[in-house]
Tab-separated table of C-alpha atoms in Angstrom:
chain	number	residue	atom	x	y	z
A	765	MET	CA	-74.759	15.435	19.322
A	766	LYS	CA	-73.533	12.772	16.927
A	767	ILE	CA	-71.543	9.643	17.701
A	768	TYR	CA	-68.820	8.597	15.222
A	769	ILE	CA	-67.750	4.957	14.910
A	770	THR	CA	-64.451	4.015	13.236
A	771	THR	CA	-63.934	0.433	12.032
A	772	LEU	CA	-61.475	0.752	9.126
A	773	GLY	CA	-58.230	0.316	11.035
A	774	GLU	CA	-58.344	0.777	14.797
A	775	PHE	CA	-61.826	0.595	16.350
A	776	ASP	CA	-63.059	3.741	18.071
A	777	ILE	CA	-66.287	5.403	19.209
A	778	ARG	CA	-66.200	9.196	19.527
A	779	ASP	CA	-68.449	12.134	20.064
A	780	GLU	CA	-67.515	15.563	18.730
A	781	GLU	CA	-65.135	16.146	21.640
A	782	LYS	CA	-63.437	12.922	22.714
A	783	SER	CA	-63.202	9.144	22.444
A	784	LEU	CA	-65.855	7.143	24.291
A	785	PHE	CA	-63.961	3.885	23.728
A	786	ASN	CA	-62.464	2.723	27.015
A	787	PRO	CA	-61.284	-0.885	26.657
A	788	SER	CA	-60.256	-2.957	29.670
A	789	ASN	CA	-60.150	-6.602	30.704
A	790	ARG	CA	-63.714	-6.277	32.027
A	791	THR	CA	-65.108	-4.685	28.862
A	792	TYR	CA	-63.124	-6.657	26.243
A	793	ARG	CA	-65.929	-9.171	25.547
A	794	LEU	CA	-68.556	-6.428	25.526
A	795	TYR	CA	-66.712	-4.433	22.874
A	796	LYS	CA	-66.156	-7.587	20.849
A	797	LEU	CA	-69.904	-8.247	20.997
A	798	LEU	CA	-70.591	-4.628	20.013
A	799	GLN	CA	-68.227	-4.948	17.029
A	800	TYR	CA	-70.105	-8.079	15.980
A	801	PHE	CA	-73.447	-6.263	16.151
A	802	ILE	CA	-72.023	-3.276	14.237
A	803	THR	CA	-70.738	-5.587	11.506
A	804	PHE	CA	-74.195	-7.151	11.104
A	805	ARG	CA	-76.170	-4.026	12.028
A	806	ASN	CA	-79.880	-3.825	11.203
A	807	ARG	CA	-79.986	-7.599	10.639
A	808	LYS	CA	-81.800	-10.248	12.653
A	809	ILE	CA	-79.326	-12.634	14.301
A	810	LEU	CA	-80.129	-15.853	16.148
A	811	PRO	CA	-78.497	-16.264	19.580
A	812	ASP	CA	-76.999	-19.581	18.421
A	813	THR	CA	-75.269	-17.794	15.530
A	814	ILE	CA	-73.690	-15.281	17.907
A	815	ILE	CA	-72.593	-18.090	20.234
A	816	ASP	CA	-71.044	-20.075	17.362
A	817	ASN	CA	-69.042	-17.048	16.213
A	818	LEU	CA	-67.986	-15.501	19.517
A	819	MET	CA	-67.950	-18.293	22.094
A	820	THR	CA	-66.152	-21.121	20.319
A	821	GLY	CA	-63.965	-22.889	22.849
A	822	SER	CA	-65.788	-21.389	25.825
A	823	ASP	CA	-66.024	-23.763	28.795
A	824	THR	CA	-69.398	-22.456	29.999
A	825	ASP	CA	-72.264	-24.931	30.427
A	826	ASP	CA	-74.913	-22.331	29.604
A	827	PRO	CA	-73.693	-20.094	26.731
A	828	LYS	CA	-77.171	-18.629	26.109
A	829	ASN	CA	-77.326	-17.322	29.650
A	830	VAL	CA	-73.796	-15.914	29.319
A	831	LEU	CA	-74.854	-14.176	26.096
A	832	ARG	CA	-77.965	-12.703	27.743
A	833	THR	CA	-75.806	-11.360	30.580
A	834	GLN	CA	-73.305	-9.823	28.162
A	835	ILE	CA	-76.068	-8.164	26.132
A	836	PHE	CA	-77.606	-6.769	29.325
A	837	ARG	CA	-74.221	-5.266	30.278
A	838	LEU	CA	-73.680	-3.977	26.730
A	839	ARG	CA	-77.047	-2.219	26.758
A	840	LYS	CA	-76.112	-0.531	30.037
A	841	MET	CA	-72.765	0.551	28.565
A	842	LEU	CA	-74.457	2.017	25.462
A	843	LYS	CA	-77.031	3.765	27.652
A	844	LYS	CA	-74.226	5.337	29.665
A	845	MET	CA	-72.605	6.600	26.449
A	846	GLU	CA	-75.865	8.262	25.435
A	847	GLN	CA	-76.525	9.997	28.753
A	848	LYS	CA	-74.341	12.984	27.872
A	849	HIS	CA	-75.863	13.409	24.432
A	850	THR	CA	-79.105	14.721	23.027
A	851	ASP	CA	-81.277	12.538	20.794
A	852	GLU	CA	-81.217	9.768	23.401
A	853	GLY	CA	-82.385	6.510	21.854
A	854	ASN	CA	-81.340	7.656	18.393
A	855	HIS	CA	-77.861	6.159	18.637
A	856	LEU	CA	-77.327	2.402	19.126
A	857	ASN	CA	-80.157	0.189	20.343
A	858	ILE	CA	-80.077	-3.609	20.752
A	859	VAL	CA	-83.559	-5.104	20.360
A	860	PHE	CA	-84.821	-8.673	20.790
A	861	SER	CA	-87.803	-9.748	18.694
A	862	ASN	CA	-89.170	-13.147	17.620
A	863	GLY	CA	-86.115	-14.967	18.940
A	864	ASN	CA	-83.583	-12.717	17.166
A	865	TYR	CA	-81.264	-9.943	18.271
A	866	SER	CA	-80.700	-6.859	16.143
A	867	LEU	CA	-78.654	-3.669	16.471
A	868	GLU	CA	-80.573	-0.612	15.297
A	869	VAL	CA	-78.328	2.268	14.226
A	870	GLY	CA	-79.979	5.659	14.627
A	871	ASP	CA	-79.569	8.842	12.605
A	872	ALA	CA	-77.305	10.318	15.281
A	873	VAL	CA	-74.614	7.714	14.517
A	874	GLU	CA	-72.099	8.090	11.686
A	875	LEU	CA	-70.335	4.858	10.746
A	876	ASP	CA	-67.143	5.193	8.698
A	877	ILE	CA	-67.910	2.198	6.454
A	878	ASP	CA	-71.280	3.703	5.501
A	879	VAL	CA	-69.579	6.965	4.489
A	880	PHE	CA	-66.823	4.999	2.697
A	881	ASP	CA	-69.388	2.988	0.706
A	882	SER	CA	-71.430	6.087	-0.132
A	883	LEU	CA	-68.469	8.135	-1.420
A	884	ILE	CA	-67.258	5.305	-3.656
A	885	ASP	CA	-70.762	4.704	-4.986
A	886	GLN	CA	-71.054	8.409	-5.848
A	887	GLY	CA	-67.657	8.323	-7.567
A	888	ASP	CA	-68.613	5.233	-9.585
A	889	ARG	CA	-71.769	6.944	-10.867
A	890	LYS	CA	-70.011	10.045	-12.191
A	891	ASN	CA	-69.923	10.490	-15.969
A	892	PRO	CA	-66.615	10.866	-17.882
A	893	HIS	CA	-67.069	14.649	-18.127
A	894	GLU	CA	-67.394	14.756	-14.298
A	895	ARG	CA	-63.934	13.281	-13.771
A	896	ASP	CA	-62.692	15.990	-11.386
A	897	GLU	CA	-65.687	15.405	-9.119
A	898	ALA	CA	-65.087	11.639	-9.223
A	899	ILE	CA	-61.420	12.159	-8.301
A	900	GLN	CA	-62.437	14.245	-5.297
A	901	LEU	CA	-64.953	11.636	-4.117
A	902	TYR	CA	-62.455	8.771	-4.435
A	903	GLN	CA	-59.814	10.788	-2.569
A	904	GLN	CA	-62.249	11.450	0.283
A	905	ALA	CA	-63.115	7.743	0.445
A	906	LEU	CA	-59.492	6.591	0.466
A	907	ASN	CA	-58.695	9.019	3.286
A	908	ILE	CA	-61.270	7.194	5.425
A	909	TYR	CA	-59.579	3.806	4.916
A	910	LYS	CA	-56.980	3.601	7.709
A	911	GLY	CA	-56.427	-0.156	7.585
A	912	THR	CA	-58.198	-3.497	7.417
A	913	TYR	CA	-61.663	-3.733	8.958
A	914	LEU	CA	-61.353	-4.089	12.766
A	915	SER	CA	-57.635	-4.689	12.331
A	916	GLN	CA	-57.012	-5.379	16.034
A	917	ASN	CA	-58.955	-8.672	15.666
A	918	PRO	CA	-56.801	-10.438	13.043
A	919	TYR	CA	-57.854	-14.022	13.809
A	920	GLU	CA	-61.663	-13.803	13.946
A	921	VAL	CA	-63.051	-16.099	11.223
A	922	TRP	CA	-66.413	-14.298	11.068
A	923	LEU	CA	-64.586	-11.109	10.050
A	924	VAL	CA	-62.885	-12.567	6.966
A	925	PRO	CA	-65.648	-11.968	4.359
A	926	ILE	CA	-66.404	-8.383	5.423
A	927	ARG	CA	-62.687	-7.589	5.783
A	928	ASN	CA	-61.985	-8.902	2.276
A	929	TYR	CA	-64.931	-6.922	0.902
A	930	TYR	CA	-63.621	-3.577	2.168
A	931	SER	CA	-60.043	-4.385	1.170
A	932	ARG	CA	-61.168	-5.164	-2.398
A	933	LEU	CA	-63.348	-2.036	-2.492
A	934	TYR	CA	-60.409	0.079	-1.318
A	935	LEU	CA	-58.034	-1.359	-3.933
A	936	LYS	CA	-60.603	-1.106	-6.732
A	937	SER	CA	-61.202	2.568	-5.943
A	938	LEU	CA	-57.472	3.202	-5.590
A	939	ASN	CA	-56.824	1.731	-9.048
A	940	ARG	CA	-59.608	3.830	-10.583
A	941	LEU	CA	-58.254	6.981	-8.992
A	942	ILE	CA	-54.702	6.219	-10.171
A	943	GLU	CA	-55.929	5.650	-13.737
A	944	MET	CA	-57.706	9.034	-13.698
A	945	LEU	CA	-54.627	10.790	-12.324
A	946	ALA	CA	-52.408	9.029	-14.882
A	947	ASP	CA	-54.594	10.399	-17.684
A	948	GLN	CA	-53.867	13.869	-16.285
A	949	ASP	CA	-50.138	13.060	-15.911
A	950	LYS	CA	-50.269	13.738	-12.144
A	951	ASN	CA	-47.441	11.345	-11.304
A	952	ASP	CA	-46.375	13.030	-8.058
A	953	GLU	CA	-49.886	12.510	-6.690
A	954	ILE	CA	-49.822	8.877	-7.840
A	955	ILE	CA	-46.546	8.301	-5.984
A	956	LYS	CA	-47.994	9.742	-2.752
A	957	LEU	CA	-51.118	7.607	-3.139
A	958	CYS	CA	-49.129	4.429	-3.743
A	959	GLU	CA	-46.750	5.039	-0.851
A	960	ALA	CA	-49.707	5.557	1.496
A	961	ALA	CA	-51.446	2.446	0.131
A	962	LEU	CA	-48.360	0.264	0.583
A	963	LEU	CA	-48.342	1.070	4.293
A	964	LEU	CA	-51.712	-0.705	4.406
A	965	GLU	CA	-51.315	-3.304	1.623
A	966	PRO	CA	-47.556	-4.025	1.314
A	967	TYR	CA	-47.994	-7.127	-0.890
A	968	GLU	CA	-50.407	-5.630	-3.444
A	969	GLU	CA	-48.603	-6.036	-6.770
A	970	ASN	CA	-50.679	-3.553	-8.781
A	971	VAL	CA	-49.847	-0.755	-6.357
A	972	HIS	CA	-46.120	-1.482	-6.695
A	973	ILE	CA	-46.438	-1.447	-10.495
A	974	HIS	CA	-48.324	1.877	-10.476
A	975	LEU	CA	-45.609	3.320	-8.217
A	976	LEU	CA	-42.792	2.123	-10.499
A	977	LYS	CA	-44.512	3.543	-13.592
A	978	ALA	CA	-44.996	6.940	-11.947
A	979	MET	CA	-41.369	7.028	-10.780
A	980	LEU	CA	-40.129	6.349	-14.304
A	981	LYS	CA	-42.383	9.036	-15.789
A	982	ILE	CA	-40.827	11.738	-13.599
A	983	GLY	CA	-37.290	10.478	-14.170
A	984	GLN	CA	-36.707	8.677	-10.862
A	985	SER	CA	-34.984	5.683	-12.456
A	986	LYS	CA	-32.703	5.040	-9.477
A	987	LYS	CA	-35.601	5.075	-7.005
A	988	ALA	CA	-37.565	2.770	-9.296
A	989	MET	CA	-34.656	0.305	-9.385
A	990	ASP	CA	-34.287	0.477	-5.593
A	991	HIS	CA	-37.997	-0.157	-5.144
A	992	TYR	CA	-37.990	-3.104	-7.544
A	993	GLU	CA	-35.124	-4.679	-5.592
A	994	TYR	CA	-37.105	-4.126	-2.387
A	995	ILE	CA	-40.177	-5.862	-3.871
A	996	GLU	CA	-38.010	-8.745	-5.036
A	997	MET	CA	-36.568	-9.156	-1.538
A	998	LEU	CA	-40.002	-8.845	0.082
A	999	LEU	CA	-41.489	-11.577	-2.111
A	1000	HIS	CA	-38.501	-13.868	-1.657
A	1001	LYS	CA	-38.154	-13.454	2.105
A	1002	GLU	CA	-41.802	-13.193	3.180
A	1003	MET	CA	-43.561	-15.440	0.666
A	1004	ASP	CA	-40.794	-17.491	-0.999
A	1005	MET	CA	-42.043	-16.271	-4.384
A	1006	GLU	CA	-40.473	-14.941	-7.552
A	1007	PRO	CA	-41.684	-11.677	-9.142
A	1008	SER	CA	-44.659	-12.108	-11.472
A	1009	PRO	CA	-44.339	-11.665	-15.267
A	1010	ALA	CA	-45.874	-8.178	-14.894
A	1011	LEU	CA	-43.238	-7.161	-12.348
A	1012	LYS	CA	-40.433	-8.642	-14.448
A	1013	SER	CA	-41.733	-6.629	-17.394
A	1014	MET	CA	-41.480	-3.488	-15.236
A	1015	PHE	CA	-37.899	-4.439	-14.351
A	1016	ARG	CA	-37.002	-4.550	-18.050
A	1017	LYS	CA	-38.546	-1.090	-18.506
A	1018	ILE	CA	-36.480	0.230	-15.592
A	1019	GLN	CA	-33.326	-1.268	-17.112
A	1020	SER	CA	-34.111	0.353	-20.453
A	1021	HIS	CA	-34.300	3.757	-18.739
A	1022	PHE	CA	-30.814	3.226	-17.314
A	1023	VAL	CA	-29.473	2.174	-20.719
A	1024	GLU	CA	-31.057	5.193	-22.436
A	1025	LYS	CA	-29.433	7.547	-19.929
A	1026	GLY	CA	-26.080	5.776	-19.911
A	1027	GLU	CA	-26.462	4.966	-16.223
A	1028	LEU	CA	-26.194	1.192	-16.318
A	1029	ASP	CA	-24.140	0.135	-13.319
A	1030	ILE	CA	-21.888	-2.662	-14.590
A	1031	ILE	CA	-20.323	-3.246	-11.181
A	1032	ARG	CA	-23.761	-3.759	-9.613
A	1033	LEU	CA	-24.725	-6.241	-12.322
A	1034	GLU	CA	-21.459	-8.153	-11.793
A	1035	ASP	CA	-22.098	-8.243	-8.043
A	1036	GLN	CA	-25.563	-9.694	-8.647
A	1037	LEU	CA	-24.123	-12.394	-10.876
A	1038	GLU	CA	-21.474	-13.319	-8.289
A	1039	GLU	CA	-23.666	-13.197	-5.186
A	1040	GLY	CA	-26.840	-14.843	-6.444
A	1041	PRO	CA	-30.354	-14.087	-5.175
A	1042	ASP	CA	-29.966	-14.927	-1.472
A	1043	SER	CA	-27.378	-12.434	-0.250
A	1044	GLY	CA	-26.682	-8.741	-0.251
A	1045	ALA	CA	-28.552	-5.850	1.377
A	1046	LEU	CA	-30.290	-3.008	-0.437
A	1047	ILE	CA	-28.748	0.472	-0.290
A	1048	CYS	CA	-31.115	3.376	-0.895
A	1049	GLU	CA	-31.573	7.103	-0.366
A	1050	TYR	CA	-32.621	8.298	3.084
A	1051	GLU	CA	-36.127	9.411	2.043
A	1052	TYR	CA	-36.789	5.993	0.540
A	1053	PHE	CA	-35.350	4.328	3.661
A	1054	LYS	CA	-37.966	6.173	5.763
A	1055	PHE	CA	-40.694	4.958	3.413
A	1056	LEU	CA	-39.557	1.314	3.768
A	1057	TYR	CA	-39.168	1.788	7.526
A	1058	ASN	CA	-42.793	2.924	7.862
A	1059	ILE	CA	-44.016	-0.072	5.844
A	1060	GLN	CA	-41.994	-2.533	7.935
A	1061	LYS	CA	-42.968	-0.881	11.226
A	1062	ARG	CA	-46.673	-1.172	10.427
A	1063	LYS	CA	-46.270	-4.752	9.183
A	1064	SER	CA	-44.358	-5.845	12.299
A	1065	LEU	CA	-47.318	-4.747	14.453
A	1066	ARG	CA	-49.454	-7.350	12.702
A	1067	THR	CA	-46.905	-10.163	12.439
A	1068	ASN	CA	-44.929	-9.776	15.710
A	1069	GLU	CA	-41.687	-10.009	13.754
A	1070	SER	CA	-38.468	-8.997	15.498
A	1071	ASP	CA	-37.187	-6.159	13.309
A	1072	TYR	CA	-34.438	-3.740	14.358
A	1073	VAL	CA	-32.930	-0.467	13.184
A	1074	ALA	CA	-29.208	0.181	13.715
A	1075	LEU	CA	-27.454	3.554	13.742
A	1076	VAL	CA	-23.776	3.369	12.756
A	1077	THR	CA	-21.741	6.449	13.680
A	1078	LEU	CA	-18.107	7.247	12.910
A	1079	ALA	CA	-16.594	9.806	15.291
A	1080	LYS	CA	-14.852	12.493	13.251
A	1081	SER	CA	-12.490	13.177	16.148
A	1082	LYS	CA	-10.937	9.745	15.566
A	1083	ILE	CA	-10.026	10.531	11.968
A	1084	PRO	CA	-6.554	12.092	11.533
A	1085	ARG	CA	-6.911	15.818	10.764
A	1086	HIS	CA	-10.651	15.368	10.137
A	1087	ASP	CA	-9.563	14.274	6.688
A	1088	GLN	CA	-12.537	14.322	4.274
A	1089	THR	CA	-10.703	11.870	2.039
A	1090	GLU	CA	-10.586	9.349	4.883
A	1091	ILE	CA	-14.274	9.907	5.603
A	1092	GLU	CA	-15.146	9.230	1.968
A	1093	LYS	CA	-12.953	6.138	2.050
A	1094	TRP	CA	-14.868	4.889	5.108
A	1095	SER	CA	-18.205	5.546	3.384
A	1096	ASN	CA	-17.146	3.647	0.273
A	1097	ASN	CA	-15.762	0.763	2.313
A	1098	MET	CA	-18.904	0.588	4.463
A	1099	THR	CA	-21.080	0.398	1.358
A	1100	LYS	CA	-19.125	-2.610	0.103
A	1101	VAL	CA	-18.879	-4.224	3.545
A	1102	LEU	CA	-22.595	-3.910	4.319
A	1103	SER	CA	-23.597	-5.138	0.866
A	1104	LYS	CA	-21.630	-8.320	1.577
A	1105	SER	CA	-22.178	-8.644	5.353
A	1106	LEU	CA	-25.946	-8.197	5.598
A	1107	ARG	CA	-28.717	-10.480	4.386
A	1108	LYS	CA	-31.038	-10.088	1.471
A	1109	GLY	CA	-34.025	-8.275	2.938
A	1110	ASP	CA	-31.921	-5.885	5.042
A	1111	VAL	CA	-31.740	-2.239	3.968
A	1112	PHE	CA	-29.232	0.536	4.687
A	1113	SER	CA	-28.888	4.219	3.877
A	1114	PHE	CA	-26.403	7.013	4.574
A	1115	TRP	CA	-27.802	9.907	6.586
A	1116	ASN	CA	-24.590	11.894	6.172
A	1117	ASP	CA	-20.942	11.108	5.478
A	1118	THR	CA	-20.303	9.675	8.971
A	1119	GLN	CA	-23.682	8.140	9.876
A	1120	LEU	CA	-25.792	5.443	8.309
A	1121	LEU	CA	-28.957	3.547	9.204
A	1122	ILE	CA	-29.581	-0.182	8.803
A	1123	MET	CA	-32.963	-1.940	8.945
A	1124	LEU	CA	-32.595	-5.588	9.984
A	1125	HIS	CA	-35.505	-7.908	9.305
A	1126	ASN	CA	-36.648	-10.595	11.775
A	1127	ILE	CA	-33.457	-10.938	13.809
A	1128	SER	CA	-32.803	-12.229	17.345
A	1129	ASN	CA	-30.749	-10.517	20.062
A	1130	GLU	CA	-27.970	-13.029	19.449
A	1131	GLY	CA	-28.153	-12.197	15.767
A	1132	LEU	CA	-27.536	-8.512	16.531
A	1133	ASN	CA	-24.227	-9.384	18.186
A	1134	VAL	CA	-23.264	-11.487	15.183
A	1135	VAL	CA	-24.111	-8.640	12.796
A	1136	GLU	CA	-22.080	-6.080	14.765
A	1137	SER	CA	-19.085	-8.403	14.996
A	1138	ARG	CA	-19.268	-9.276	11.288
A	1139	ILE	CA	-19.452	-5.634	10.185
A	1140	LYS	CA	-16.444	-4.584	12.278
A	1141	LYS	CA	-14.434	-7.633	11.277
A	1142	ASN	CA	-15.170	-7.226	7.580
A	1143	LEU	CA	-14.418	-3.494	7.694
A	1144	TYR	CA	-11.019	-4.237	9.200
A	1145	LEU	CA	-10.306	-7.036	6.712
A	1146	TYR	CA	-11.434	-4.912	3.793
A	1147	GLY	CA	-10.022	-1.504	4.668
A	1148	LYS	CA	-7.596	-2.060	7.584
A	1149	GLU	CA	-9.397	0.783	9.356
A	1150	SER	CA	-8.849	-0.296	12.940
A	1151	TYR	CA	-8.043	3.259	14.096
A	1152	MET	CA	-11.559	4.439	13.460
A	1153	ASP	CA	-13.981	4.689	16.358
A	1154	MET	CA	-17.254	3.298	15.021
A	1155	GLN	CA	-20.316	2.910	17.241
A	1156	ILE	CA	-23.358	0.759	16.404
A	1157	LYS	CA	-26.628	1.209	18.316
A	1158	PHE	CA	-29.601	-1.148	17.878
A	1159	GLN	CA	-33.242	-0.373	18.614
A	1160	PRO	CA	-36.428	-2.427	18.004
A	1161	ILE	CA	-38.271	-0.999	15.016
A	1162	GLN	CA	-41.271	0.010	17.146
A	1163	SER	CA	-39.086	2.385	19.186
A	1164	ALA	CA	-36.514	3.240	16.515
A	1165	ASN	CA	-37.642	6.873	16.346
A	1166	VAL	CA	-35.027	7.434	19.056
A	1167	LEU	CA	-32.267	6.444	16.628
A	1168	LEU	CA	-33.810	8.369	13.755
A	1169	ASN	CA	-33.785	11.465	15.953
A	1170	GLU	CA	-30.140	10.869	16.852
A	1171	SER	CA	-29.245	10.761	13.168
A	1172	SER	CA	-31.070	13.991	12.366
């Protein structure tokens, strides 16, 4: 029976039935040592090199003895994994020879990075007339890439080169696949690819540009404009950067699509001129809101940012005669109020005519109270709508599925 090791994204060791990965406080260092050996598998490694990489800051007086003890325990753990499988000894074996340690990986082990490398290499070697086969190989490879290499260890210096290597390989293959699909005018597939990639690489400019181009080609000018505004906010808020010349060129192309279709929103342009670059939230369609939500949720896991989702609900029973005109008035007023009340980097979307969702970026508990008070105050000042019963619920982005379910 084979053992399958996953390293691109969350680390896991599985057989054909279940996960064999059982982390705990007692096994944390053992799994970290195993991940180190897997990264440098089939290579000879000096004990001092392992100590320098894994035991920096350790207060032990005898690190070599500690390492020997950990390797002894790791061997026992690997042996226990193999006991329920055939081909014993053909899985993972740590050997010591001529003063060096080495992890031998047997034929009964399938490592995701080996498969990833192999599929991309096969795709690269295909001739132009074998394009469909190359597309299939690249798609299989990209499906394996679930995130950065050993993503749960973000601060390990020894991981940086190998992590960068697989990230570059992923993006290179993604770009090649997109170019092939663009030649076949498969823009819907390109959009799906880019949206999946941005969950993993939210700051990768080329992916954003490919997404914008594909949106324009299938006539999604409004979504393209919304996405450009999101990129602009992301760069400004997260990295204090302006869009690159390539992105600005895409913005001009998006504008030209609006002009050609007679859809240029003069009011929106005037608002941008009055407000400047540091204020005003982004309003978007619900499907696009979910896409941005998934990006931000994944990113907040890595950065420990305090992001929230708010559900704003207007009770229809509080509206005289369930008047649809009054409901529409509330929706229009809320759009204007939220655009002025929220910060650049916040996003909101209407789920229906009496419910909307807001995504608030990096905000404290005190800030939530300020936001709620400001929205209600501004709605009253703007529309004198004090008779309306409006409820606002906040939920951390990691558990915001509760609110999304309430709105559905």
